[in-house]
Amino acid sequence: MNLNRRKLLSWFGLGWLASLLPASLVGCSDTKAPESSVTPAASAPAAPPTSVAASPSGKFKVIGTVAQLEKDGQLISDRIAVVRDPKNAKNVLAVNITCTHKGCDVKWKSADKKFVCPCHDADFAPDGTVLEGPAKKPLQTYTAKIEKDQVLVSA
């Protein structure tokens, strides 16, 4: 077979592109947790949504200070929002701010004591349960606590 330089280089280019395809597909794949790992609010209205326990290493990370939480009414870090539990002000609640309907960032409305999605007006309770759709799944929750003057969330 007689290959000239141009054909040889085109074959190398084609091989290079083919080798990138699997990596590109993995990079574009959905990495969200399977639906079965999230408890729908409608199936257990009296129970809080499934919490993410402390990481296997048992480590918590500092989200902010209690003073910041009191001043701002919320703390947000790494897509996690922490608010006071309206039912027990000594406790804090932590949720992922990504709306489970279309992925917009929910906003804390302290006057109403709920998270609201600005894209489609879904409402979530402070513990992440769905109050009003169109969202059907609760927000992901995390274990949160106060130690000394710091607010900590499982990492």
Coordinates of N, CA, C and O in Angstrom, one line a residue:
M1 N 0.9 -1.2 0.0 CA 0.0 0.0 0.0 C 0.9 1.2 0.0 O 1.8 1.3 0.8
N2 N 0.6 2.1 -0.8 CA 1.4 3.3 -1.0 C 0.7 4.5 -0.3 O -0.3 5.0 -0.8
L3 N 1.2 5.0 0.9 CA 0.7 6.1 1.6 C 1.6 7.3 1.4 O 2.8 7.2 1.6
N4 N 1.0 8.4 1.0 CA 1.8 9.6 1.0 C 1.7 10.3 2.4 O 0.9 9.9 3.3
R5 N 2.5 11.3 2.6 CA 2.5 12.0 3.9 C 1.2 12.5 4.3 O 0.8 12.4 5.5
R6 N 0.4 13.1 3.4 CA -0.9 13.7 3.8 C -1.8 12.6 4.3 O -2.5 12.8 5.3
K7 N -1.9 11.5 3.6 CA -2.8 10.4 4.0 C -2.4 9.9 5.4 O -3.2 9.6 6.2
L8 N -1.0 9.7 5.6 CA -0.5 9.2 6.8 C -0.9 10.1 8.0 O -1.4 9.7 9.0
L9 N -0.7 11.4 7.8 CA -1.1 12.4 8.8 C -2.6 12.4 9.1 O -3.0 12.6 10.2
S10 N -3.4 12.2 8.1 CA -4.9 12.2 8.3 C -5.3 11.0 9.1 O -6.2 11.0 9.9
W11 N -4.6 9.8 8.9 CA -4.9 8.6 9.7 C -4.5 8.8 11.1 O -5.2 8.4 12.0
F12 N -3.3 9.5 11.4 CA -2.9 9.8 12.7 C -3.9 10.7 13.4 O -4.3 10.5 14.6
G13 N -4.4 11.7 12.7 CA -5.4 12.6 13.2 C -6.7 11.9 13.6 O -7.3 12.2 14.6
L14 N -7.1 11.1 12.7 CA -8.3 10.3 12.9 C -8.2 9.4 14.1 O -9.1 9.3 15.0
G15 N -7.1 8.8 14.3 CA -6.8 7.9 15.4 C -6.8 8.7 16.7 O -7.3 8.3 17.8
W16 N -6.2 9.9 16.7 CA -6.2 10.8 17.8 C -7.6 11.2 18.3 O -7.9 11.1 19.4
L17 N -8.4 11.6 17.3 CA -9.8 11.9 17.6 C -10.5 10.8 18.2 O -11.3 10.9 19.2
A18 N -10.3 9.6 17.6 CA -11.0 8.4 18.1 C -10.6 8.1 19.6 O -11.4 7.6 20.4
S19 N -9.4 8.3 19.9 CA -8.9 8.1 21.3 C -9.5 9.0 22.3 O -9.6 8.7 23.5
L20 N -9.8 10.2 21.8 CA -10.4 11.2 22.7 C -11.9 11.0 23.0 O -12.5 11.5 24.0
L21 N -12.6 10.3 22.1 CA -14.0 10.1 22.3 C -14.5 9.5 23.6 O -15.3 10.0 24.3
P22 N -13.8 8.4 24.1 CA -14.3 7.8 25.4 C -14.1 8.8 26.5 O -15.0 9.0 27.4
A23 N -13.0 9.6 26.6 CA -12.8 10.5 27.6 C -13.8 11.7 27.6 O -14.3 12.1 28.6
S24 N -14.2 12.1 26.3 CA -15.2 13.1 26.2 C -16.6 12.7 26.7 O -17.3 13.4 27.3
L25 N -16.9 11.4 26.4 CA -18.2 10.9 26.8 C -18.3 10.8 28.3 O -19.3 11.1 28.9
V26 N -17.2 10.4 29.0 CA -17.2 10.3 30.4 C -17.3 11.7 31.0 O -18.0 11.9 32.0
G27 N -16.6 12.7 30.4 CA -16.7 14.0 30.9 C -18.1 14.6 30.8 O -18.5 15.5 31.6
C28 N -18.9 14.2 29.9 CA -20.2 14.7 29.7 C -21.3 13.9 30.4 O -22.5 14.3 30.3
S29 N -20.9 12.9 31.0 CA -21.9 12.0 31.6 C -22.5 12.7 32.9 O -21.9 13.5 33.5
D30 N -23.7 12.3 33.2 CA -24.4 12.8 34.4 C -23.9 12.1 35.6 O -23.9 10.9 35.7
T31 N -23.4 12.9 36.6 CA -22.8 12.3 37.8 C -23.7 12.4 39.0 O -23.3 12.3 40.1
K32 N -25.0 12.8 38.8 CA -25.9 12.9 39.9 C -26.2 11.6 40.6 O -26.1 10.6 39.9
A33 N -26.6 11.6 41.8 CA -27.0 10.4 42.5 C -28.2 9.8 41.9 O -29.1 10.5 41.4
P34 N -28.3 8.5 41.9 CA -29.5 7.9 41.4 C -30.7 8.3 42.1 O -30.7 8.6 43.3
E35 N -31.9 8.3 41.4 CA -33.1 8.8 42.0 C -33.5 8.0 43.2 O -34.1 8.5 44.2
S36 N -33.1 6.7 43.3 CA -33.5 5.9 44.4 C -32.9 6.3 45.7 O -33.3 5.9 46.8
S37 N -31.8 7.1 45.6 CA -31.1 7.5 46.9 C -31.8 8.7 47.5 O -31.4 9.1 48.6
V38 N -32.7 9.4 46.8 CA -33.4 10.5 47.4 C -34.8 10.2 47.7 O -35.5 9.5 47.0
T39 N -35.2 10.6 48.9 CA -36.5 10.3 49.4 C -37.5 11.4 49.0 O -37.3 12.5 49.3
P40 N -38.5 11.0 48.1 CA -39.5 12.1 47.7 C -40.3 12.6 48.9 O -40.6 11.8 49.8
A41 N -40.5 13.9 48.9 CA -41.3 14.5 50.0 C -42.7 13.9 50.1 O -43.2 13.8 51.2
A42 N -43.3 13.5 49.0 CA -44.7 13.1 49.1 C -44.8 11.7 49.8 O -45.8 11.4 50.4
S43 N -43.7 10.9 49.8 CA -43.8 9.6 50.4 C -43.7 9.6 51.9 O -44.1 8.7 52.5
A44 N -43.1 10.7 52.4 CA -42.9 10.7 53.9 C -43.0 12.1 54.4 O -42.0 12.7 54.7
P45 N -44.2 12.7 54.4 CA -44.3 14.1 54.7 C -43.8 14.5 56.1 O -43.4 15.5 56.4
A46 N -44.0 13.5 57.1 CA -43.6 13.8 58.5 C -42.1 13.6 58.7 O -41.6 14.2 59.7
A47 N -41.4 12.9 57.9 CA -40.0 12.6 58.1 C -39.2 13.6 57.3 O -39.5 14.0 56.2
P48 N -38.0 14.0 57.8 CA -37.2 14.9 57.1 C -36.5 14.1 56.0 O -36.5 12.9 56.0
P49 N -36.0 14.8 54.9 CA -35.4 14.1 53.8 C -34.1 13.4 54.3 O -33.6 13.8 55.3
T50 N -33.7 12.5 53.5 CA -32.5 11.7 53.8 C -31.3 12.7 54.0 O -31.1 13.5 53.1
S51 N -30.6 12.6 55.1 CA -29.4 13.4 55.3 C -28.2 12.7 54.8 O -28.1 11.5 54.9
V52 N -27.2 13.4 54.4 CA -26.0 12.8 54.1 C -25.2 12.8 55.4 O -25.0 13.8 56.0
A53 N -24.9 11.6 55.8 CA -24.1 11.5 57.1 C -22.8 12.1 56.9 O -22.3 12.4 55.8
A54 N -22.1 12.2 58.1 CA -20.7 12.7 58.0 C -19.9 11.8 57.0 O -20.2 10.6 56.9
S55 N -18.9 12.3 56.4 CA -18.2 11.5 55.5 C -17.5 10.4 56.1 O -17.4 10.4 57.4
P56 N -17.1 9.4 55.4 CA -16.5 8.2 56.0 C -15.3 8.6 56.9 O -15.0 7.9 57.9
S57 N -14.6 9.6 56.6 CA -13.5 10.1 57.4 C -14.0 10.8 58.7 O -13.3 11.1 59.6
G58 N -15.3 11.1 58.7 CA -15.9 11.8 59.8 C -15.6 13.3 59.9 O -15.7 13.9 60.9
K59 N -15.1 13.8 58.8 CA -14.6 15.2 58.8 C -15.8 16.2 58.5 O -16.6 15.9 57.6
F60 N -15.7 17.3 59.2 CA -16.6 18.4 58.9 C -15.8 19.5 58.4 O -14.6 19.7 58.8
K61 N -16.4 20.4 57.6 CA -15.6 21.6 57.2 C -16.4 22.8 57.7 O -17.6 22.8 57.8
V62 N -15.6 23.8 57.9 CA -16.2 25.1 58.4 C -16.8 25.8 57.3 O -16.2 26.0 56.2
I63 N -18.1 26.2 57.4 CA -18.8 27.0 56.4 C -18.8 28.5 56.8 O -18.8 29.3 55.9
G64 N -18.7 28.8 58.0 CA -18.7 30.2 58.5 C -18.8 30.2 60.0 O -18.7 29.2 60.7
T65 N -19.0 31.4 60.5 CA -19.2 31.6 61.9 C -20.6 31.8 62.3 O -21.5 32.1 61.4
V66 N -20.9 31.6 63.6 CA -22.3 31.8 64.0 C -22.6 33.3 63.9 O -23.8 33.6 63.5
A67 N -21.7 34.1 64.1 CA -21.9 35.6 64.0 C -22.3 35.9 62.5 O -23.3 36.7 62.3
Q68 N -21.7 35.3 61.5 CA -22.1 35.5 60.1 C -23.5 35.0 59.9 O -24.2 35.7 59.2
L69 N -23.8 33.9 60.4 CA -25.1 33.3 60.2 C -26.2 34.2 60.8 O -27.2 34.4 60.2
E70 N -25.9 34.7 62.0 CA -26.9 35.6 62.6 C -27.1 36.9 61.8 O -28.2 37.4 61.7
K71 N -26.0 37.4 61.3 CA -26.0 38.7 60.6 C -26.7 38.5 59.2 O -27.6 39.3 58.9
D72 N -26.3 37.5 58.5 CA -26.9 37.3 57.1 C -28.1 36.4 57.0 O -28.8 36.4 56.0
G73 N -28.4 35.6 58.1 CA -29.5 34.8 58.1 C -29.3 33.4 57.3 O -30.1 32.5 57.4
Q74 N -28.1 33.3 56.7 CA -27.7 32.1 56.0 C -26.2 32.2 55.8 O -25.6 33.2 55.8
L75 N -25.6 31.0 55.5 CA -24.2 30.9 55.1 C -24.3 30.1 53.8 O -25.0 29.1 53.7
I76 N -23.5 30.5 52.8 CA -23.4 29.7 51.6 C -21.9 29.5 51.3 O -21.1 30.4 51.2
S77 N -21.6 28.2 51.0 CA -20.2 27.9 50.6 C -20.2 26.6 49.9 O -20.9 25.6 50.3
D78 N -19.5 26.5 48.7 CA -19.4 25.3 47.9 C -20.8 24.7 47.6 O -21.0 23.5 47.8
R79 N -21.7 25.5 47.2 CA -23.1 25.1 46.8 C -23.9 24.6 48.0 O -24.9 23.9 47.8
I80 N -23.5 24.8 49.2 CA -24.2 24.4 50.4 C -24.7 25.7 51.1 O -23.9 26.6 51.4
A81 N -26.0 25.7 51.4 CA -26.6 26.8 52.2 C -26.9 26.2 53.6 O -27.4 25.1 53.8
V82 N -26.6 27.0 54.6 CA -26.9 26.7 56.0 C -27.8 27.8 56.6 O -27.5 29.0 56.4
V83 N -28.9 27.3 57.2 CA -29.8 28.3 57.9 C -30.2 27.7 59.2 O -30.0 26.5 59.5
R84 N -30.7 28.6 60.1 CA -31.2 28.1 61.4 C -32.5 27.3 61.2 O -33.3 27.6 60.3
D85 N -32.7 26.3 62.0 CA -33.9 25.5 62.0 C -35.0 26.3 62.6 O -34.9 26.7 63.8
P86 N -36.1 26.7 61.9 CA -37.1 27.5 62.4 C -37.8 26.8 63.6 O -38.4 27.4 64.5
K87 N -37.8 25.5 63.6 CA -38.4 24.7 64.7 C -37.6 24.6 66.0 O -38.1 24.4 67.1
N88 N -36.3 24.8 65.9 CA -35.4 24.8 67.0 C -34.1 25.6 66.6 O -33.2 25.2 66.0
A89 N -34.1 26.9 67.1 CA -33.1 27.8 66.8 C -31.7 27.4 67.2 O -30.7 28.0 66.7
K90 N -31.6 26.4 68.0 CA -30.2 25.9 68.4 C -29.6 25.0 67.3 O -28.4 24.8 67.3
N91 N -30.4 24.5 66.4 CA -30.0 23.7 65.3 C -29.8 24.4 64.0 O -30.4 25.5 63.8
V92 N -29.0 23.9 63.2 CA -28.8 24.4 61.8 C -29.1 23.3 60.8 O -28.9 22.1 61.1
L93 N -29.6 23.8 59.6 CA -29.9 22.8 58.6 C -29.0 23.2 57.3 O -28.8 24.4 57.1
A94 N -28.6 22.2 56.6 CA -27.7 22.4 55.5 C -28.3 21.7 54.3 O -28.6 20.5 54.4
V95 N -28.4 22.4 53.1 CA -28.9 21.8 51.9 C -28.1 22.3 50.7 O -27.4 23.3 50.8
N96 N -28.1 21.5 49.7 CA -27.5 21.8 48.4 C -28.4 22.8 47.7 O -29.6 22.6 47.7
I97 N -27.9 23.9 47.2 CA -28.7 25.0 46.7 C -29.2 24.7 45.2 O -29.9 25.5 44.7
T98 N -28.8 23.6 44.7 CA -29.2 23.2 43.3 C -30.7 22.7 43.3 O -30.9 21.6 43.9
C99 N -31.6 23.4 42.6 CA -33.0 22.9 42.5 C -33.0 21.6 41.8 O -32.3 21.4 40.8
T100 N -33.8 20.7 42.4 CA -33.9 19.4 41.8 C -34.8 19.3 40.6 O -35.0 18.3 39.9
H101 N -35.4 20.5 40.2 CA -36.3 20.5 39.0 C -35.5 20.8 37.8 O -35.4 19.9 36.9
K102 N -34.8 21.9 37.7 CA -34.1 22.3 36.5 C -32.6 22.7 36.8 O -31.9 23.1 35.9
G103 N -32.2 22.6 38.0 CA -30.8 22.9 38.4 C -30.5 24.3 38.7 O -29.3 24.7 38.8
C104 N -31.4 25.2 38.8 CA -31.2 26.6 39.1 C -30.8 26.7 40.6 O -31.1 25.8 41.4
D105 N -30.1 27.8 41.0 CA -29.8 27.9 42.4 C -30.9 28.5 43.2 O -31.4 29.6 42.9
V106 N -31.4 27.8 44.2 CA -32.5 28.3 45.1 C -31.9 29.4 46.0 O -30.7 29.5 46.2
K107 N -32.8 30.3 46.4 CA -32.5 31.4 47.2 C -33.3 31.3 48.5 O -34.4 30.9 48.5
W108 N -32.6 31.6 49.6 CA -33.2 31.6 51.0 C -34.1 32.9 51.1 O -33.6 34.0 51.0
K109 N -35.3 32.7 51.5 CA -36.2 33.8 51.8 C -36.5 33.8 53.3 O -37.3 33.0 53.8
S110 N -35.7 34.6 54.0 CA -35.8 34.5 55.5 C -37.1 34.9 56.1 O -37.6 34.3 57.0
A111 N -37.8 35.8 55.4 CA -39.1 36.3 55.9 C -40.1 35.1 55.8 O -41.0 35.0 56.7
D112 N -40.0 34.3 54.8 CA -40.9 33.2 54.5 C -40.4 31.9 55.1 O -41.1 30.9 55.1
K113 N -39.1 31.9 55.5 CA -38.5 30.7 56.0 C -38.6 29.5 55.1 O -39.0 28.4 55.4
K114 N -38.2 29.8 53.8 CA -38.2 28.8 52.8 C -37.2 29.1 51.7 O -36.8 30.3 51.5
F115 N -36.8 28.1 50.9 CA -35.9 28.3 49.8 C -36.8 28.4 48.6 O -37.8 27.6 48.5
V116 N -36.5 29.3 47.6 CA -37.4 29.5 46.5 C -36.5 29.4 45.2 O -35.4 30.0 45.2
C117 N -36.9 28.7 44.2 CA -36.2 28.6 42.9 C -36.7 29.8 42.1 O -37.9 29.9 41.8
P118 N -35.7 30.7 41.7 CA -36.1 31.8 40.9 C -36.5 31.5 39.4 O -37.1 32.3 38.8
C119 N -36.2 30.3 39.0 CA -36.5 29.9 37.6 C -38.0 29.4 37.4 O -38.6 29.7 36.4
H120 N -38.5 28.6 38.4 CA -39.8 28.1 38.2 C -40.7 28.1 39.5 O -41.7 27.5 39.6
D121 N -40.2 28.9 40.5 CA -41.0 29.2 41.7 C -41.3 27.9 42.5 O -42.3 27.9 43.3
A122 N -40.4 26.9 42.5 CA -40.5 25.8 43.4 C -40.2 26.3 44.8 O -39.2 27.1 44.9
D123 N -40.9 25.8 45.8 CA -40.6 26.2 47.2 C -40.1 25.0 47.9 O -40.7 23.9 47.8
F124 N -39.1 25.2 48.8 CA -38.5 24.1 49.6 C -38.5 24.6 51.1 O -38.1 25.7 51.3
A125 N -38.8 23.7 52.0 CA -38.7 24.0 53.4 C -37.2 24.1 53.8 O -36.3 23.7 53.0
P126 N -36.9 24.6 55.0 CA -35.5 24.8 55.4 C -34.8 23.4 55.4 O -33.6 23.4 55.3
D127 N -35.5 22.3 55.6 CA -34.9 21.0 55.6 C -34.8 20.4 54.3 O -34.5 19.2 54.1
G128 N -35.2 21.1 53.2 CA -35.1 20.6 51.8 C -36.3 20.0 51.3 O -36.3 19.7 50.1
T129 N -37.3 19.7 52.1 CA -38.5 19.1 51.5 C -39.3 20.0 50.6 O -39.2 21.2 50.7
V130 N -39.9 19.4 49.6 CA -40.7 20.2 48.6 C -42.0 20.7 49.3 O -42.8 20.0 49.8
L131 N -42.2 22.1 49.2 CA -43.4 22.6 49.7 C -44.4 22.8 48.6 O -45.6 22.7 48.7
E132 N -43.9 23.3 47.4 CA -44.7 23.5 46.2 C -43.8 23.3 45.0 O -42.7 23.7 44.9
G133 N -44.4 22.6 44.0 CA -43.7 22.2 42.8 C -43.5 23.4 41.9 O -43.8 24.5 42.2
P134 N -42.9 23.1 40.7 CA -42.9 21.9 40.0 C -41.9 20.8 40.4 O -41.9 19.7 40.0
A135 N -40.9 21.2 41.3 CA -40.0 20.2 41.8 C -40.7 19.1 42.5 O -41.7 19.3 43.2
K136 N -40.2 17.9 42.3 CA -40.8 16.7 43.0 C -39.9 16.1 44.0 O -40.3 15.4 44.9
K137 N -38.6 16.3 43.8 CA -37.6 15.7 44.7 C -37.1 16.8 45.7 O -36.9 18.0 45.3
P138 N -36.8 16.4 46.9 CA -36.3 17.4 47.9 C -34.8 17.8 47.6 O -34.1 17.1 46.8
L139 N -34.4 18.9 48.1 CA -33.0 19.3 48.0 C -32.1 18.3 48.8 O -32.6 17.7 49.8
Q140 N -30.9 18.1 48.3 CA -30.0 17.2 49.0 C -29.6 17.9 50.3 O -29.4 19.1 50.4
T141 N -29.6 17.1 51.4 CA -29.2 17.7 52.7 C -27.9 17.1 53.2 O -27.4 16.1 52.8
Y142 N -27.3 17.9 54.2 CA -26.1 17.5 54.8 C -26.2 17.6 56.3 O -27.0 18.3 56.8
T143 N -25.3 16.9 57.0 CA -25.3 17.0 58.4 C -24.6 18.3 58.8 O -23.5 18.5 58.3
A144 N -25.2 19.1 59.6 CA -24.6 20.3 60.0 C -24.6 20.5 61.5 O -25.5 19.9 62.2
K145 N -23.7 21.2 62.1 CA -23.6 21.4 63.5 C -22.9 22.7 63.8 O -22.2 23.3 63.0
I146 N -23.1 23.1 65.1 CA -22.3 24.3 65.6 C -21.4 23.8 66.7 O -21.8 23.1 67.6
E147 N -20.1 24.2 66.5 CA -19.1 23.9 67.5 C -18.4 25.2 67.8 O -17.8 25.8 66.9
K148 N -18.3 25.5 69.1 CA -17.8 26.8 69.5 C -18.5 27.9 68.8 O -19.7 28.0 68.9
D149 N -17.8 28.7 68.0 CA -18.4 29.8 67.3 C -18.4 29.5 65.8 O -18.6 30.4 65.0
Q150 N -18.3 28.2 65.4 CA -18.2 27.9 64.0 C -19.4 27.0 63.5 O -19.8 26.1 64.3
V151 N -19.8 27.2 62.3 CA -20.8 26.3 61.7 C -20.1 25.3 60.8 O -19.3 25.7 59.9
L152 N -20.4 24.0 61.1 CA -19.7 23.0 60.4 C -20.7 22.1 59.6 O -21.8 21.9 60.0
V153 N -20.2 21.6 58.4 CA -21.0 20.7 57.6 C -20.2 19.6 57.2 O -19.0 19.7 56.9
S154 N -20.8 18.4 57.1 CA -20.1 17.2 56.7 C -19.5 17.4 55.4 O -20.2 17.8 54.5
A155 N -18.2 17.0 55.2 CA -17.5 17.2 54.0 C -17.5 16.0 53.1 O -17.6 14.9 53.6

